[in-house]
Coordinates of C-alpha atoms and ligand atoms in Angstrom, one line a residue:
Chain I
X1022 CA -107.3 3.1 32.8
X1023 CA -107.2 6.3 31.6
X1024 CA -104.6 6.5 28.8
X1025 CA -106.2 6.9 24.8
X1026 CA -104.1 3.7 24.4
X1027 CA -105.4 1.7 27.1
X1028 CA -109.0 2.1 25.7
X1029 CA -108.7 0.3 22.9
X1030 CA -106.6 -2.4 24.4
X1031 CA -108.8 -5.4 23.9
X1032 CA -107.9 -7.9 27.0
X1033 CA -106.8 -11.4 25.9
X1034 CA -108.9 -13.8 27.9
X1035 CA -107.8 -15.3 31.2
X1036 CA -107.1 -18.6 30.4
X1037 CA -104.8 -17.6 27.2
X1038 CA -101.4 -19.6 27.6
X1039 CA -99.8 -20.3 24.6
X1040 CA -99.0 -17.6 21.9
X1041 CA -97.5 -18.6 18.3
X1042 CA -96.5 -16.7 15.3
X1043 CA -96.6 -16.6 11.8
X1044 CA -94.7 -14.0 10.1
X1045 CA -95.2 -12.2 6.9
X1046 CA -92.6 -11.4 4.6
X1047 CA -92.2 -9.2 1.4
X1048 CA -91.3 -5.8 0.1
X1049 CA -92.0 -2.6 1.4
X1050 CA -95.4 -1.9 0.0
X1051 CA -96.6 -5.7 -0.9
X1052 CA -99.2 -5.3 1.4
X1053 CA -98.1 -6.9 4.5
X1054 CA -99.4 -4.6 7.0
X1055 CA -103.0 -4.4 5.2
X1056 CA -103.7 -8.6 5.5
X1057 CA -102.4 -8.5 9.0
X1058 CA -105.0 -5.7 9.5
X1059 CA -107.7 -7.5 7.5
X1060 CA -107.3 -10.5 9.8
X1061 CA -106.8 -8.9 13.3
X1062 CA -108.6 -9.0 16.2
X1063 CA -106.7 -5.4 17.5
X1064 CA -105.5 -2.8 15.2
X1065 CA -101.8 -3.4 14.1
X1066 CA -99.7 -2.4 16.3
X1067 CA -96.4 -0.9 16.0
X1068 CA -93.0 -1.7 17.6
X1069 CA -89.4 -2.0 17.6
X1070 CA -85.9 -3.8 18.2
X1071 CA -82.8 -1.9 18.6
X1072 CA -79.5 -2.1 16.9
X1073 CA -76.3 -1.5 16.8
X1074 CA -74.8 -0.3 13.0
X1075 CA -73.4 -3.4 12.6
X1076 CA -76.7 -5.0 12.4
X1077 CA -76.6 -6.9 15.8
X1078 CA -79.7 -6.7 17.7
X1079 CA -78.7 -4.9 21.2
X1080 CA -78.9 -7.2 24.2
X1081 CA -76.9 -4.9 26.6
X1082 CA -77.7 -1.7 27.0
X1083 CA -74.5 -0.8 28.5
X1084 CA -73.0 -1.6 25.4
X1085 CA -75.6 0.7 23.7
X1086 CA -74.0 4.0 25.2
X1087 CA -71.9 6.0 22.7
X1088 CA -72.9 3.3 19.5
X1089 CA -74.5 3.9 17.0
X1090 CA -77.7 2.7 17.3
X1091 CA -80.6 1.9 14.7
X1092 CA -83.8 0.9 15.1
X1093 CA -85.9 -1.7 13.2
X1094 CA -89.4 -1.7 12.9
X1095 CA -92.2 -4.2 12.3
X1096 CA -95.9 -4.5 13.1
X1097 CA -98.3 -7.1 14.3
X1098 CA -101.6 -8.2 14.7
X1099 CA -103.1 -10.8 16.7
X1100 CA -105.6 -13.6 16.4
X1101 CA -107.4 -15.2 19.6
X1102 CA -107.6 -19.1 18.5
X1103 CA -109.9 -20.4 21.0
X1104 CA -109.2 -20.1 25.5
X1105 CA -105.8 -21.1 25.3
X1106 CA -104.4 -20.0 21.7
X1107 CA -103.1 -16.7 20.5
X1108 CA -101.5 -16.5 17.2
X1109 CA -99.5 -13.2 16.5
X1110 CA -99.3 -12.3 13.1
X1111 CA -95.7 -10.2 12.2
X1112 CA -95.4 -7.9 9.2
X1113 CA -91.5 -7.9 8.2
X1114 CA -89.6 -6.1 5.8
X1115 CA -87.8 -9.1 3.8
X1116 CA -84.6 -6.9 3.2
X1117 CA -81.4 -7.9 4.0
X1118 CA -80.0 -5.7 6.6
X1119 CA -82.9 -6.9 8.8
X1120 CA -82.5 -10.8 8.8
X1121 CA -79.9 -10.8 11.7
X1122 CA -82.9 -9.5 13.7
X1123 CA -85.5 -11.5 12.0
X1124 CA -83.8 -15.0 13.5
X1125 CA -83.8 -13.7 16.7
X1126 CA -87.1 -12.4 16.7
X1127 CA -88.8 -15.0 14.7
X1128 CA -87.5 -18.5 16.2
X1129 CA -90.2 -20.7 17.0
X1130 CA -92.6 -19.6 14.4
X1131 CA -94.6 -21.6 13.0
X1132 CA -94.1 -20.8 9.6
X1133 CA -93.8 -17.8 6.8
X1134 CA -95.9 -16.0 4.6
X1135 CA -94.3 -14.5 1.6
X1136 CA -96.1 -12.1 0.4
X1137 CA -95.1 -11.0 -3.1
X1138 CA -96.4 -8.0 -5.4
X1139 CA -96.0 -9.1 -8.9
X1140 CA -94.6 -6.2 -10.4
X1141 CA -91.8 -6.8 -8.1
X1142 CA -90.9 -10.1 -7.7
X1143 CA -87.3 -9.6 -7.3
X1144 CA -88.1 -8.1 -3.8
X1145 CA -88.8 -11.7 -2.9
X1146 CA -85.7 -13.3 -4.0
X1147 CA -83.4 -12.7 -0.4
X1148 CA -86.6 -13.5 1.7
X1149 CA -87.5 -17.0 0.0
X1150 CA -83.5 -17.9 0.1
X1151 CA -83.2 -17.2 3.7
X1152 CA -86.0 -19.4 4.7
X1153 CA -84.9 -22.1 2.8
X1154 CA -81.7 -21.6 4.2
X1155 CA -83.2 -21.9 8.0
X1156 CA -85.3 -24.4 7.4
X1157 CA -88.7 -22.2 8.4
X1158 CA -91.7 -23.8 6.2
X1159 CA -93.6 -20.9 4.1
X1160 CA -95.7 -20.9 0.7
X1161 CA -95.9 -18.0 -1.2
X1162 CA -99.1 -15.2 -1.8
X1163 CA -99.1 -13.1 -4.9
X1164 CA -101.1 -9.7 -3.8
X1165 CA -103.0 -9.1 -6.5
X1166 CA -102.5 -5.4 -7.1
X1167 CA -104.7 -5.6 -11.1
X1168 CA -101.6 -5.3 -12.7
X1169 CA -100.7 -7.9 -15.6
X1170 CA -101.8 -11.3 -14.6
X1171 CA -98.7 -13.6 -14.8
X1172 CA -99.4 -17.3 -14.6
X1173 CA -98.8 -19.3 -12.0
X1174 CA -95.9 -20.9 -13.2
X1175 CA -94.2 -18.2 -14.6
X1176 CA -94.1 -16.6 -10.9
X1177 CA -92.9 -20.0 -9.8
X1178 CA -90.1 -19.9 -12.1
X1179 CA -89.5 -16.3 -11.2
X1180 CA -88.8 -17.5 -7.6
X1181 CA -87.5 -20.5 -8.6
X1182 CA -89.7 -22.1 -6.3
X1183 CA -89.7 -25.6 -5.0
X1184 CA -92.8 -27.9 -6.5
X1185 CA -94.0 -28.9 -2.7
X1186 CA -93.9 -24.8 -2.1
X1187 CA -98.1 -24.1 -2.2
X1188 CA -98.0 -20.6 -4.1
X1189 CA -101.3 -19.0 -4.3
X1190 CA -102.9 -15.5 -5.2
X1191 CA -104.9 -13.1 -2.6
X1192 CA -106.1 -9.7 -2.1
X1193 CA -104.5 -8.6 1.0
X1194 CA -107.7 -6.0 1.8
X1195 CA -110.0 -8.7 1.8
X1196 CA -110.6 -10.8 5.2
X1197 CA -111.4 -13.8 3.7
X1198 CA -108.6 -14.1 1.2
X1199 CA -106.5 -13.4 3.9
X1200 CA -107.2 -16.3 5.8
X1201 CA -107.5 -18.3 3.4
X1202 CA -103.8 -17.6 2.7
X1203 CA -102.9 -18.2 6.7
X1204 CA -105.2 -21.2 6.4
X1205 CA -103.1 -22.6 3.1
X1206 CA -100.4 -22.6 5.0
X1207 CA -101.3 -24.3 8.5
X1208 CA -102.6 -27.0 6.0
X1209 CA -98.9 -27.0 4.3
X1210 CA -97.1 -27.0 7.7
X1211 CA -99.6 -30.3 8.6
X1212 CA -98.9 -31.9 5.4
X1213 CA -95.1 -31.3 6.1
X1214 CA -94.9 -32.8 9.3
X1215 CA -96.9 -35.7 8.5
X1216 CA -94.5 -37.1 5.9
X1217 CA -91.0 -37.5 8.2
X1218 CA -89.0 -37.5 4.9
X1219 CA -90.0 -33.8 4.3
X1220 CA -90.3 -32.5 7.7
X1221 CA -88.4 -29.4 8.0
X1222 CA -85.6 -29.1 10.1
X1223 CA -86.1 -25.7 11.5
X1224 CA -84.3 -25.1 14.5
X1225 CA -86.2 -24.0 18.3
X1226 CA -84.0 -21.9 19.9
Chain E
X111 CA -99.2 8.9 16.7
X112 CA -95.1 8.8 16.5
X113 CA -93.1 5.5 16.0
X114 CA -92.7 4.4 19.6
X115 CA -89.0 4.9 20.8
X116 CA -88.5 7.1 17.8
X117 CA -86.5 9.6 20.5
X118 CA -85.3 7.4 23.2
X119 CA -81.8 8.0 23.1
X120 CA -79.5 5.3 24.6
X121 CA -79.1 7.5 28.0
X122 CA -82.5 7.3 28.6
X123 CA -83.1 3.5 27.9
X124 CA -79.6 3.4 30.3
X125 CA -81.7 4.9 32.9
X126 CA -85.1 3.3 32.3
X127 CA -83.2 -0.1 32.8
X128 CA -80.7 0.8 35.3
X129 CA -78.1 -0.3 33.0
X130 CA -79.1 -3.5 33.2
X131 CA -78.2 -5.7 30.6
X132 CA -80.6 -9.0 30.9
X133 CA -82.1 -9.1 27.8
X134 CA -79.6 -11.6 26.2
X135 CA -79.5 -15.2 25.8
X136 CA -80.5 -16.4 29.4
X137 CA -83.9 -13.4 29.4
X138 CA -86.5 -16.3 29.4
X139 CA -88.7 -13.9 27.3
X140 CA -90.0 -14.1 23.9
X141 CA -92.1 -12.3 21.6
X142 CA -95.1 -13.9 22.5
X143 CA -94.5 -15.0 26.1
X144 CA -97.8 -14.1 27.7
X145 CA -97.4 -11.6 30.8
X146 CA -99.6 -11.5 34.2
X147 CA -99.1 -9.6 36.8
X148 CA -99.2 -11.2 40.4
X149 CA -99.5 -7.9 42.4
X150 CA -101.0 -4.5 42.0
X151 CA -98.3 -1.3 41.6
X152 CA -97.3 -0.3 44.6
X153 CA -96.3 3.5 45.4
X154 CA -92.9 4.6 44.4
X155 CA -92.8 1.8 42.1
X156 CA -90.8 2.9 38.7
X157 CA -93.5 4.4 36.5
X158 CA -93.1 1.4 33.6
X159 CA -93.6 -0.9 36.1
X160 CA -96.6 0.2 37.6
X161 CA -98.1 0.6 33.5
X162 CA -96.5 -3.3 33.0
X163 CA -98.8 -4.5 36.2
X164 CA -101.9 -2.7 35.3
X165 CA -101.4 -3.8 31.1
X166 CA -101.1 -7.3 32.4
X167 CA -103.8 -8.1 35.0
X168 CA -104.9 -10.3 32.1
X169 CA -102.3 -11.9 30.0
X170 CA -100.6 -9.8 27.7
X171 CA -97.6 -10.6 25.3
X172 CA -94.3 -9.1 25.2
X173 CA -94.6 -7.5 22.0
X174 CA -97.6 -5.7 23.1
X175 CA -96.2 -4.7 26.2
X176 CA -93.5 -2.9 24.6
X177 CA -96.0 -1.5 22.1
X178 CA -98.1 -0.2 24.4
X179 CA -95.2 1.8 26.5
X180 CA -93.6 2.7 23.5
X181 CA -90.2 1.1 23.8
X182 CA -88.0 -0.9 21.7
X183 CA -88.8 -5.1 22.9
X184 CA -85.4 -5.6 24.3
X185 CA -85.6 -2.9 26.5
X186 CA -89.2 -4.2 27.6
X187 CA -87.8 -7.7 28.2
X188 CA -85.2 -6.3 30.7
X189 CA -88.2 -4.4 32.9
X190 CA -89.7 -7.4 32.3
X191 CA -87.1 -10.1 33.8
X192 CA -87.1 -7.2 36.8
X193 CA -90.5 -7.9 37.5
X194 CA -90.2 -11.4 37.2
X195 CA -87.7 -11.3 39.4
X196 CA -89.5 -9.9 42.0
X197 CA -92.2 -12.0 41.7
X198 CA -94.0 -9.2 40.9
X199 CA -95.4 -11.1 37.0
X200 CA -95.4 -14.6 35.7
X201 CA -94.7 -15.5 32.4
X202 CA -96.4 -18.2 30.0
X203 CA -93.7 -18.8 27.7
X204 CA -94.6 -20.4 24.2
X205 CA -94.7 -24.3 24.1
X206 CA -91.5 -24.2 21.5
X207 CA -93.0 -27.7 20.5
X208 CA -95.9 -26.8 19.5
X209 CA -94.9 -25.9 16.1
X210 CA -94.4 -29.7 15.2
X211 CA -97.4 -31.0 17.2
X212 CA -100.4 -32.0 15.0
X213 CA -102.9 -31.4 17.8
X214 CA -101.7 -27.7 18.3
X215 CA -101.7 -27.4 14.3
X216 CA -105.1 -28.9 14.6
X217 CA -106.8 -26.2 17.1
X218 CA -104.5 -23.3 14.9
X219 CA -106.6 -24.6 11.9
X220 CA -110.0 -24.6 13.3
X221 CA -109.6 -21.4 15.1
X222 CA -108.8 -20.1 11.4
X223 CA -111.6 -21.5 10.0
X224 CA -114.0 -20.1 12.3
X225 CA -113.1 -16.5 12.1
Ligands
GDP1355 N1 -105.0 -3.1 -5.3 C1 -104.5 -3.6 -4.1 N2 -103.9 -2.7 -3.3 C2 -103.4 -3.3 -2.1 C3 -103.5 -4.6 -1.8 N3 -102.9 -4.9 -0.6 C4 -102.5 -3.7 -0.2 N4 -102.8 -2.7 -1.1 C5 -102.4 -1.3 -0.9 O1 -101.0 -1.2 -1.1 C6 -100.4 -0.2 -0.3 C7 -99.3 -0.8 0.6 O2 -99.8 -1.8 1.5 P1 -99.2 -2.1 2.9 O3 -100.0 -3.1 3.6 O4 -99.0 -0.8 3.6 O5 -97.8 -2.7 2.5 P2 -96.5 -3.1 3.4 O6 -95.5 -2.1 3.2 O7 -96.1 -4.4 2.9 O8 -97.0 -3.2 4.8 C8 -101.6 0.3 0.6 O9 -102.0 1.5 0.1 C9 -102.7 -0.7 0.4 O10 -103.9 -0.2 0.5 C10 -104.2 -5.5 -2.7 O11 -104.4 -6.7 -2.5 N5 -104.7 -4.9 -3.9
MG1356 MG1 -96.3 -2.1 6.5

């Protein structure tokens, strides 16, 4: 293979069978594309879903001749776990106009990173409300950009966070605040499913 | 390098796919369903067919797929089902269970741990 591309592909190994995701949400400029990159065996990668002005993603492309089409797009990085394990790591703008496209893309994940920048916490509001809403487990990271330090439980009472929701702060650049923020929330997802009256009720599609 | 599919107009995605329109409920693929091809390109073969086979002599996931050839995912999931429907890839689709199952949650862990 020949292509630039194709030269930095790095091959998944042969055995790899079972590929999960975690997806992180915030704010454009939160810093969602920098911890996926500080964690990532590959390079983010770019890519994109169609759709239509309405906001539904496009699953016929006869329907897409003559609409008006948008496009929506997100990046990703990936994690080989061990020989059969790969976790994909998605980068998601939390707005809105994208979450019609975000349930689609995003069923079966195993969970959610929001990823907040303090200066901003508002951004996070519409994220945190749609996950509760669908039942997908997440904690929260405050990026720690220097700014004023708020406490802990003021940016819980910002969000107006649930007390079981593990909210923690991280520096996106680094590598190993960054998975020590994925790592928080495996351990949250295991806690959750080992107590039935909390389990979350997300829904496999 | 450009967004990919930044100037694919609907015409040309109409043509790439044939105006085919499998990428809706029933297209078996997900995000991460890992890809492997089960032949080599054959001449004559559509050209993003013969760059899906050669992408996926080891297993690849959708998402990459479409990254890689620069077109939105739904579009790749409908050259995809093509394939599959020719026999010409298999597909390792996501155990959907695995996000509940402690043992799978296990593994995710210690693979994290030992970056
Ligand atoms: N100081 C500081 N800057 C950061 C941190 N994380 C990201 N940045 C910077 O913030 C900017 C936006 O980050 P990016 O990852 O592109 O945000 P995204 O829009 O959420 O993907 C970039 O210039 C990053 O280098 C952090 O933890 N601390
Ligand atoms: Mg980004």
């Amino acid at each position: 293979m020949d292509s630039a591309t194709s030269e930095t592909r790095t091959p998944l190994g042969a055995s790899a069978d079972n590929g999960l995701k975690i997806v992180v949400v915030g704010g454009f400029g939160a810093g969602k594309t920098t911890l996926v990159r500080s964690v990532s065996e590959i390079r983010p990668l770019n890519t994109e879903e169609l759709m239509t002005r309405a906001g539904e993603a496009v699953d016929d492309v006869r329907g897409v001749r003559g609409k008006h089409t948008t496009t929506v797009a997100f990046d990703f990085g990936r994690i080989s776990l061990d020989a059969h394990n790969v976790l994909y790591l998605f980068g998601a703008p939390g707005q809105e106009r994208f979450w019609f496209l975000w349930d689609q893309l995003f069923s079966g994940t195993l969970g959610a990173v929001v990823l907040v920048d303090t200066r901003r916490i508002d951004d996070s509001w519409y994220a945190i409300d749609r996950l509760e809403r669908n039942g997908t487990p997440f904690i929260v990271a405050c990026n720690d950009f220097g700014g004023p330090a708020f406490a802990p439980e003021q940016v819980r009472d910002a969000l107006d966070l649930d007390p079981h929701v593990p909210l923690i702060t991280c520096d996106a650049r680094s590598r190993e605040s960054s998975k020590l923020v994925l790592i928080t929330l495996v351990e949250h997802l295991r806690a959750l499913y080992a107590d039935p009256a909390r389990a979350p009720r997300q829904e496999l599609v | 390098m450009s967004r990919p599919g930044r100037d694919d107009s609907p015409d040309r995605l109409y043509t790439l796919t044939q105006g085919r329109s499998r990428s809706g409920p029933d297209n078996p693929f997900d995000l991460v369903t890992l890809v492997v091809a089960e032949c080599d390109p054959v001449p004559g073969m559509q050209s993003e067919h013969v760059a899906i086979l050669r992408m996926t002599e080891r297993p690849t996931a959708v998402v990459e797929i479409a990254a890689e050839l620069k077109l939105p995912v739904n579009i790749t999931r409908i050259l995809l089902s093509d394939l599959l429907a020719a026999g010409r890839v298999s597909a390792r689709h996501p155990r959907k269970a695995a996000v509940y199952d402690p043992d799978i949650l296990e593994q995710v862990l210690v693979g994290l741990r030992n970056l």
